Short mmCIF file of the C-alpha atoms (twelve columns), coordinates in Angstrom:
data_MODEL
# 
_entry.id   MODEL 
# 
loop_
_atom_site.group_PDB 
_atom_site.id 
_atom_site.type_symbol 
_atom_site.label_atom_id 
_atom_site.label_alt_id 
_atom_site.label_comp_id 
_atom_site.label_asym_id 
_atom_site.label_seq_id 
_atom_site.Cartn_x 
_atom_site.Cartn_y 
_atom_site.Cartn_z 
_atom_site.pdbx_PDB_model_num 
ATOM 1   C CA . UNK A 1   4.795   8.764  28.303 1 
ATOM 2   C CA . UNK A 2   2.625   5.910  27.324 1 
ATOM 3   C CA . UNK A 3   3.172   6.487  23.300 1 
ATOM 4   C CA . UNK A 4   6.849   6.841  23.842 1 
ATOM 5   C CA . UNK A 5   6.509   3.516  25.801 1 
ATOM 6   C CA . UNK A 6   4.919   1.653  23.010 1 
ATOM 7   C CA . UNK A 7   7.421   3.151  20.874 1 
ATOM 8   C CA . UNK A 8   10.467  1.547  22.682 1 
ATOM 9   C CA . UNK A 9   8.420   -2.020 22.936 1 
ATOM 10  C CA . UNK A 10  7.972   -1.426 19.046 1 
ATOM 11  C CA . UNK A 11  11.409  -1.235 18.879 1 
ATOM 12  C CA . UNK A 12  11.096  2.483  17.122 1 
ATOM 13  C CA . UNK A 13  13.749  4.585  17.914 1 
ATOM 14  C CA . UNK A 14  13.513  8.260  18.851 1 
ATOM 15  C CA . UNK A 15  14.452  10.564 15.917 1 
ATOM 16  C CA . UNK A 16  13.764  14.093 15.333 1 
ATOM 17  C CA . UNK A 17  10.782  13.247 13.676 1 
ATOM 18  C CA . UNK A 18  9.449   10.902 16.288 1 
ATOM 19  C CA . UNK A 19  9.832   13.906 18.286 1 
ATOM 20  C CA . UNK A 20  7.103   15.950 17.319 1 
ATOM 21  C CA . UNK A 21  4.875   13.488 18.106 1 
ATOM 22  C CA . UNK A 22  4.393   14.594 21.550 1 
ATOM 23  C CA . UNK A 23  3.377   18.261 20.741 1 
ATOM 24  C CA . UNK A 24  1.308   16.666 18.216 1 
ATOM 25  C CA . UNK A 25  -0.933  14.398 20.932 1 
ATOM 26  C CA . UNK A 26  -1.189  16.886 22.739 1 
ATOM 27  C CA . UNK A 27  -3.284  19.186 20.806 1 
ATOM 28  C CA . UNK A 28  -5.523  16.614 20.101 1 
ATOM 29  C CA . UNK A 29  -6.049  15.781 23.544 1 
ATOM 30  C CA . UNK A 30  -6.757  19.485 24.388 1 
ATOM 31  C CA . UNK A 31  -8.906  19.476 21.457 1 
ATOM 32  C CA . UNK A 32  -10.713 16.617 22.264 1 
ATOM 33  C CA . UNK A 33  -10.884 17.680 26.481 1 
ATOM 34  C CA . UNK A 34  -12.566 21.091 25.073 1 
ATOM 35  C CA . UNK A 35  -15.079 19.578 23.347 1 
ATOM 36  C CA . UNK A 36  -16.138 17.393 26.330 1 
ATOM 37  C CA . UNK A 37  -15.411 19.987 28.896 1 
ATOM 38  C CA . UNK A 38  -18.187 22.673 26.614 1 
ATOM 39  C CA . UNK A 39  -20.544 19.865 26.831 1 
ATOM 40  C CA . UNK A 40  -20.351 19.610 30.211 1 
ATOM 41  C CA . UNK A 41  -20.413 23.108 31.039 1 
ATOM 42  C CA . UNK A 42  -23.736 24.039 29.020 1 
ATOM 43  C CA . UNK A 43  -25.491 21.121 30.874 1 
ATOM 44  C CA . UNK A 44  -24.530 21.671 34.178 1 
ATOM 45  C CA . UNK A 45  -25.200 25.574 34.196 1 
ATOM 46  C CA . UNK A 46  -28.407 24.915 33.208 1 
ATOM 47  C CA . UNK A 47  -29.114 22.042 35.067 1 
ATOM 48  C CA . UNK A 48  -26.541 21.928 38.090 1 
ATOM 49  C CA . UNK A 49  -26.325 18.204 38.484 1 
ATOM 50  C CA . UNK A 50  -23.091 17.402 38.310 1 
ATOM 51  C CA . UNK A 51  -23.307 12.956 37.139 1 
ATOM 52  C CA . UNK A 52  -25.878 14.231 34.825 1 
ATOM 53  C CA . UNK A 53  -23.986 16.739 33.186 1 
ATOM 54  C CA . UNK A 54  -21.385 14.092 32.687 1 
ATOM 55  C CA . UNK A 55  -23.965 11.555 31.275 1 
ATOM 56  C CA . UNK A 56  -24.966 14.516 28.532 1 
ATOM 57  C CA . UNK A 57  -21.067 15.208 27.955 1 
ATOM 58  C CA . UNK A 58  -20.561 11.540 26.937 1 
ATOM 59  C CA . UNK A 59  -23.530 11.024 24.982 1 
ATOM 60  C CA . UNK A 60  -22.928 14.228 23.338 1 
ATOM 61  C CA . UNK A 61  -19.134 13.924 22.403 1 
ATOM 62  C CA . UNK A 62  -18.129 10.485 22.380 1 
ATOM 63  C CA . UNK A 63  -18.994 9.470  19.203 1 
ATOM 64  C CA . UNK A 64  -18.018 13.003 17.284 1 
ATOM 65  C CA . UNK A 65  -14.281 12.322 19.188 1 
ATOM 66  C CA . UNK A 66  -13.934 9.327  18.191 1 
ATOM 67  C CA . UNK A 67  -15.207 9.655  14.584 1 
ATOM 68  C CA . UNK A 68  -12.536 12.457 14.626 1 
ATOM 69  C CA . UNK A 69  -9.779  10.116 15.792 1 
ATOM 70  C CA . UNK A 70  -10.159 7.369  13.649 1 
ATOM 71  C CA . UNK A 71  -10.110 9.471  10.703 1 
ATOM 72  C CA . UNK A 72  -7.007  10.717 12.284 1 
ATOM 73  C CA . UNK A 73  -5.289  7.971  12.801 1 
ATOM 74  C CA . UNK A 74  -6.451  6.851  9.022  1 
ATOM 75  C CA . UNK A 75  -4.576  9.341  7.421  1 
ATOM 76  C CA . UNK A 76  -1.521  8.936  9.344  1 
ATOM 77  C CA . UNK A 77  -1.824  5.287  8.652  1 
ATOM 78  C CA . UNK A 78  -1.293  6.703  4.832  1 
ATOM 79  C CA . UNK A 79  2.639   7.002  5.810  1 
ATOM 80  C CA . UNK A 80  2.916   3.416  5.867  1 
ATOM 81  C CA . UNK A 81  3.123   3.013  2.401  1 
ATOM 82  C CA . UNK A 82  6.141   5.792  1.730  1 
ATOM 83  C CA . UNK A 83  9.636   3.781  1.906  1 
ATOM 84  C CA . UNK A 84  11.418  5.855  3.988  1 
ATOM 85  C CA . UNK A 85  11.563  3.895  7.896  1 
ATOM 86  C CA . UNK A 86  11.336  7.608  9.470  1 
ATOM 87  C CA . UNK A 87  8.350   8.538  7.760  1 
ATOM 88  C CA . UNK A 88  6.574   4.963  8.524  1 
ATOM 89  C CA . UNK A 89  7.669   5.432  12.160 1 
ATOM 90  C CA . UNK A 90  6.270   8.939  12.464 1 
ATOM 91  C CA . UNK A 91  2.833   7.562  10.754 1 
ATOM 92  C CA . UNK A 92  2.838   4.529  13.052 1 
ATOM 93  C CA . UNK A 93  3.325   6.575  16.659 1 
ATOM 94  C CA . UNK A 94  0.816   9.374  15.316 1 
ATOM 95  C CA . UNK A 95  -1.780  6.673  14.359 1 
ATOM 96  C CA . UNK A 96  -1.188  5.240  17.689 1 
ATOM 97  C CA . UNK A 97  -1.051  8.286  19.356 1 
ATOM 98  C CA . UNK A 98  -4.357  9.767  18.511 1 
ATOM 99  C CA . UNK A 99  -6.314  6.273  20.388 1 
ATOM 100 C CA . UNK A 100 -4.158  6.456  23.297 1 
ATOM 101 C CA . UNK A 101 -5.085  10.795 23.264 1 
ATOM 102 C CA . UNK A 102 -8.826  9.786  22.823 1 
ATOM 103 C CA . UNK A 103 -8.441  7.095  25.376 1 
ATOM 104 C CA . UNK A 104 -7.064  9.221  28.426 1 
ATOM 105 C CA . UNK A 105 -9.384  12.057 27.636 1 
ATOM 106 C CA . UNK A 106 -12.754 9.898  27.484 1 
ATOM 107 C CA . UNK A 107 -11.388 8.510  31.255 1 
ATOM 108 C CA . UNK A 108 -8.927  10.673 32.873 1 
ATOM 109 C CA . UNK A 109 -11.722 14.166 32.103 1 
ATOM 110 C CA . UNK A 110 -14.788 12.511 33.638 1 
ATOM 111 C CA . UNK A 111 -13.060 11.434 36.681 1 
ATOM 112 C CA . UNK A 112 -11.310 14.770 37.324 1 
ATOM 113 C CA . UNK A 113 -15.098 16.352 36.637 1 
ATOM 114 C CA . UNK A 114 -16.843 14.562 39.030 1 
ATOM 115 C CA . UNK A 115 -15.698 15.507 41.551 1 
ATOM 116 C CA . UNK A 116 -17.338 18.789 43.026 1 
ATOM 117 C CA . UNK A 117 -20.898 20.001 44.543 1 
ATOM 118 C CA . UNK A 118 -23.436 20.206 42.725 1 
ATOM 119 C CA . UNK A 119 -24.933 23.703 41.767 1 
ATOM 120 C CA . UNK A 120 -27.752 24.492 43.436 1 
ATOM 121 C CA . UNK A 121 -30.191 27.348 41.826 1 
ATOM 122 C CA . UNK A 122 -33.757 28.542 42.486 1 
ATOM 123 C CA . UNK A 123 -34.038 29.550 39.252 1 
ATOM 124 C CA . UNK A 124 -35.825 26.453 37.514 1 
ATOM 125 C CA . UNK A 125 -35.234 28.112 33.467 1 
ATOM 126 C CA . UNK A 126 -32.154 27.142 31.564 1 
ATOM 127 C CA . UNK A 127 -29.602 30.198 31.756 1 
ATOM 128 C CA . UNK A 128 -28.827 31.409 28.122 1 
ATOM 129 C CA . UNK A 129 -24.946 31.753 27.453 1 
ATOM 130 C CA . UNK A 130 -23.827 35.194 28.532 1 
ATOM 131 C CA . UNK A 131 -20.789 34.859 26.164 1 
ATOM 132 C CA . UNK A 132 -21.065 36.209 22.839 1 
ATOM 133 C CA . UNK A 133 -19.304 32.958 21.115 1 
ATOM 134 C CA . UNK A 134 -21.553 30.524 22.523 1 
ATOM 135 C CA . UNK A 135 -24.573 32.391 21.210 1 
ATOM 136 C CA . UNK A 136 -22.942 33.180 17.389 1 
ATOM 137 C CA . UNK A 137 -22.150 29.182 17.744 1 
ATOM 138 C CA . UNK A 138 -25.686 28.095 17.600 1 
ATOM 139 C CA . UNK A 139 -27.160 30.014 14.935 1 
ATOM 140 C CA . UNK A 140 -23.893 28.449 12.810 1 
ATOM 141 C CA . UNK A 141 -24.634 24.667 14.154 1 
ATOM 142 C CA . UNK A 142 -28.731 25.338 12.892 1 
ATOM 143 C CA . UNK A 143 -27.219 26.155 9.293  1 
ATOM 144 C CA . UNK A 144 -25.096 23.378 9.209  1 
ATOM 145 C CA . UNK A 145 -27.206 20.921 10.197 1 
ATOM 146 C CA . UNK A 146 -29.884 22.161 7.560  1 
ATOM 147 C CA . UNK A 147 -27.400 22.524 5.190  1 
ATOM 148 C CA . UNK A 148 -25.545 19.485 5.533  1 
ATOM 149 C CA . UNK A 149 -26.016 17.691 1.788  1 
ATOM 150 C CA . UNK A 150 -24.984 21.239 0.381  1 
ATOM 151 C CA . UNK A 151 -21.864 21.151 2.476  1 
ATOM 152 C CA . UNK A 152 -21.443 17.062 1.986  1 
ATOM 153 C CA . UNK A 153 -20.994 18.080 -1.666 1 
ATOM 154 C CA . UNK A 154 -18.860 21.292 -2.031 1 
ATOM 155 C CA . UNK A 155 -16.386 19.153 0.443  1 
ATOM 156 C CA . UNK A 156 -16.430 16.252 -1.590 1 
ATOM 157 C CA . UNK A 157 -15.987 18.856 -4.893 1 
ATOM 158 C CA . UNK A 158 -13.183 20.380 -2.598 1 
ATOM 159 C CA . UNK A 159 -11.939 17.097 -1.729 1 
ATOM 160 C CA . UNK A 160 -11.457 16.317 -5.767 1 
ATOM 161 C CA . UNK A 161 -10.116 19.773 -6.647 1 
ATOM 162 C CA . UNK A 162 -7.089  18.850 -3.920 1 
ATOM 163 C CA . UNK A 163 -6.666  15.062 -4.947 1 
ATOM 164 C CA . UNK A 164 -6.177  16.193 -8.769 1 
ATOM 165 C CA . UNK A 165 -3.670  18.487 -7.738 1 
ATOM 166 C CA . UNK A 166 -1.393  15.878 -5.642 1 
ATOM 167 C CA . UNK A 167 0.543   15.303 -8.747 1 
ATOM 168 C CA . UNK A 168 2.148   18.814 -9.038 1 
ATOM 169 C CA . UNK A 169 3.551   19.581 -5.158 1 
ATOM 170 C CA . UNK A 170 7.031   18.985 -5.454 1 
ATOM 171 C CA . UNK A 171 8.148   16.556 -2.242 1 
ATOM 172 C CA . UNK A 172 11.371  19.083 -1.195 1 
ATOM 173 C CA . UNK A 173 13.128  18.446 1.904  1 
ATOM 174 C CA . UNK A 174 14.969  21.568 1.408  1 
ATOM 175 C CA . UNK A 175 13.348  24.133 3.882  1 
ATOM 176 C CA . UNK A 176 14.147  27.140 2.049  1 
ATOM 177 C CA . UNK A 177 13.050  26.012 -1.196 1 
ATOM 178 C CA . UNK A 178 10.075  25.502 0.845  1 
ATOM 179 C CA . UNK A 179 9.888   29.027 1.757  1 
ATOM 180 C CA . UNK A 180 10.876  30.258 -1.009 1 
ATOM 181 C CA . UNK A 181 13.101  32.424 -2.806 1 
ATOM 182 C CA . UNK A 182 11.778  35.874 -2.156 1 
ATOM 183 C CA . UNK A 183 11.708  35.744 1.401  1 
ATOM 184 C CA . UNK A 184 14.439  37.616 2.417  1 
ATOM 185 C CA . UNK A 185 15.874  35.442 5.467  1 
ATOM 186 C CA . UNK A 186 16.317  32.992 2.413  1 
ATOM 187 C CA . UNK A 187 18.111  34.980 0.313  1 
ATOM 188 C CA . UNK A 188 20.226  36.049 3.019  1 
ATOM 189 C CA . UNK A 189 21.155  32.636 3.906  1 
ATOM 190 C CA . UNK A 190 22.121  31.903 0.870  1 
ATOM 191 C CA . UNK A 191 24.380  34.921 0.183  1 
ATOM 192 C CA . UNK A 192 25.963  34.089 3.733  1 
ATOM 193 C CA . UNK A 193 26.418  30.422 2.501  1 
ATOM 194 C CA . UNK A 194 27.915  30.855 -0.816 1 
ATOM 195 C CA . UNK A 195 31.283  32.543 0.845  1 
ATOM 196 C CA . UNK A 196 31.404  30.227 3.863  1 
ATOM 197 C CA . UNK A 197 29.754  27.246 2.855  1 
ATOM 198 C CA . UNK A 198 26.671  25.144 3.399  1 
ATOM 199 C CA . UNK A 199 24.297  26.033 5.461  1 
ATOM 200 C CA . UNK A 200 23.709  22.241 5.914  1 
ATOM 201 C CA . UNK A 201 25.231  19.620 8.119  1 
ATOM 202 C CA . UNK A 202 26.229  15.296 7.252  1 
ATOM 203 C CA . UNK A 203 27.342  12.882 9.776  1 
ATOM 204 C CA . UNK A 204 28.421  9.937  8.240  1 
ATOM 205 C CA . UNK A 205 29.170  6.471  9.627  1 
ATOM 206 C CA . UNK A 206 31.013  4.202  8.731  1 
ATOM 207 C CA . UNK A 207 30.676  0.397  10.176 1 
ATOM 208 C CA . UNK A 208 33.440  -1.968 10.240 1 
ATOM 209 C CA . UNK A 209 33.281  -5.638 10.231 1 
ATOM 210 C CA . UNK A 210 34.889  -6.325 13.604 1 
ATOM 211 C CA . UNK A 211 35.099  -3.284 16.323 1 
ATOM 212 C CA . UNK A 212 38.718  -3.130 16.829 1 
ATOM 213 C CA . UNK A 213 39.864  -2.471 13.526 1 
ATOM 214 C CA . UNK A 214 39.069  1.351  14.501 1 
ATOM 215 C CA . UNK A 215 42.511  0.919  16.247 1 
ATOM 216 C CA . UNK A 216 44.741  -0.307 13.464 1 
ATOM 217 C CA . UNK A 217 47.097  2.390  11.807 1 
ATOM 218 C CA . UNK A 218 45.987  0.422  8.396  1 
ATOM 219 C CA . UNK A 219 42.219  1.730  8.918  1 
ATOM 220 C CA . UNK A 220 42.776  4.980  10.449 1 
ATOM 221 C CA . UNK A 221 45.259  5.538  7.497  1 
ATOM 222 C CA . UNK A 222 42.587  4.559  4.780  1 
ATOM 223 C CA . UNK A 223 40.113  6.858  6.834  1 
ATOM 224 C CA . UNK A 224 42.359  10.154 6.782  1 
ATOM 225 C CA . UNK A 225 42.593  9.627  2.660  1 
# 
């Protein structure tokens, strides 16, 4: 509500591309509240405080959400520079988008998490996760983190690979040539299409210089040929 409420004070209208902007935000904001919400979870199962738990969830995922969103919003800054207005609108709301995502969940999570008892146990040793992804997690975040020049540099190699080959994707706005021809719900469109037509549909519109010329036989005349 508050993107689509910058967009109108932008003056950005809504398009079907604007559109999926809002599905968009809001896997990011899940993504982000996840990552908060695990935080908060390991350290207040082990601990059972509950403002402490939300101290460690800050310090422990602000600045990895936000590195994350900026980068984010980066790259869908990158649609500024194509010339078509849809595709600069779409990059603007997305770019603003991802803040206002990071911005909720940093606030609105922490205040719906604080409220609540705090756990009381007798049992002053950390629990170990009972789950089986939270233990195969940790074992994977050790190897990173001793591994992390090796990784900086096949990502970087990666990263090079995919900016050489930028040159040869086609930009097709045709979703079936996207799909391609041997999928079969392409080739039966097509077959369907070339006896009843295109598959494909225009609305054109055509401005006149004052509005009611759209009532004079003259115009309507010229419009009909």
């Amino acid at each position: 509500t508050i993107l689509f409420g910058l967009l109108g004070w932008m003056g950005i209208p809504l398009s079907m591309l604007t559109l999926i902007v809002a599905p968009l935000m809001m896997v990011l904001s899940i993504s982000y509240s996840i990552h908060f919400i695990n935080h908060f979870n390991f350290h207040f199962r082990n601990k059972g405080n509950r403002i402490l738990a939300l101290h460690y969830a800050y310090s422990q995922s602000t600045w990895p959400c936000l590195l994350t969103a900026l980068t984010t919003a980066i790259g869908f800054t990158s649609f500024l520079i194509v010339s078509m207005k849809p595709i600069r609108d779409v990059g603007l709301a997305c770019s603003v988008g991802v803040i206002i995502s990071y911005l909720l969940v940093m606030i609105l999570v922490p205040i719906g998490y604080s409220f609540g008892f705090d756990r009381v146990d007798e049992d002053p040793h950390p629990k170990k996760p009972k789950s089986v992804y939270p233990r195969g997690m940790i074992p994977l975040a050790d190897w990173v983190s001793n591994h992390k020049l090796s990784i900086f540099i096949v990502a970087l190699a990666l990263s090079g690979v995919g900016i050489m080959s930028l040159p040869g994707i086609p930009i097709e706005t045709d979703m079936l040539k996207i799909i391609g021809e041997q999928n079969s719900f392409v080739q039966d469109t097509k077959a369907v299409t070339s006896k009843l037509g295109g598959y494909y549909s225009y609305e054109v519109m055509i401005q006149l210089k004052n509005s009611f010329q759209a009532d004079e036989p003259e115009i309507m005349n010229a419009l009909d040929e």
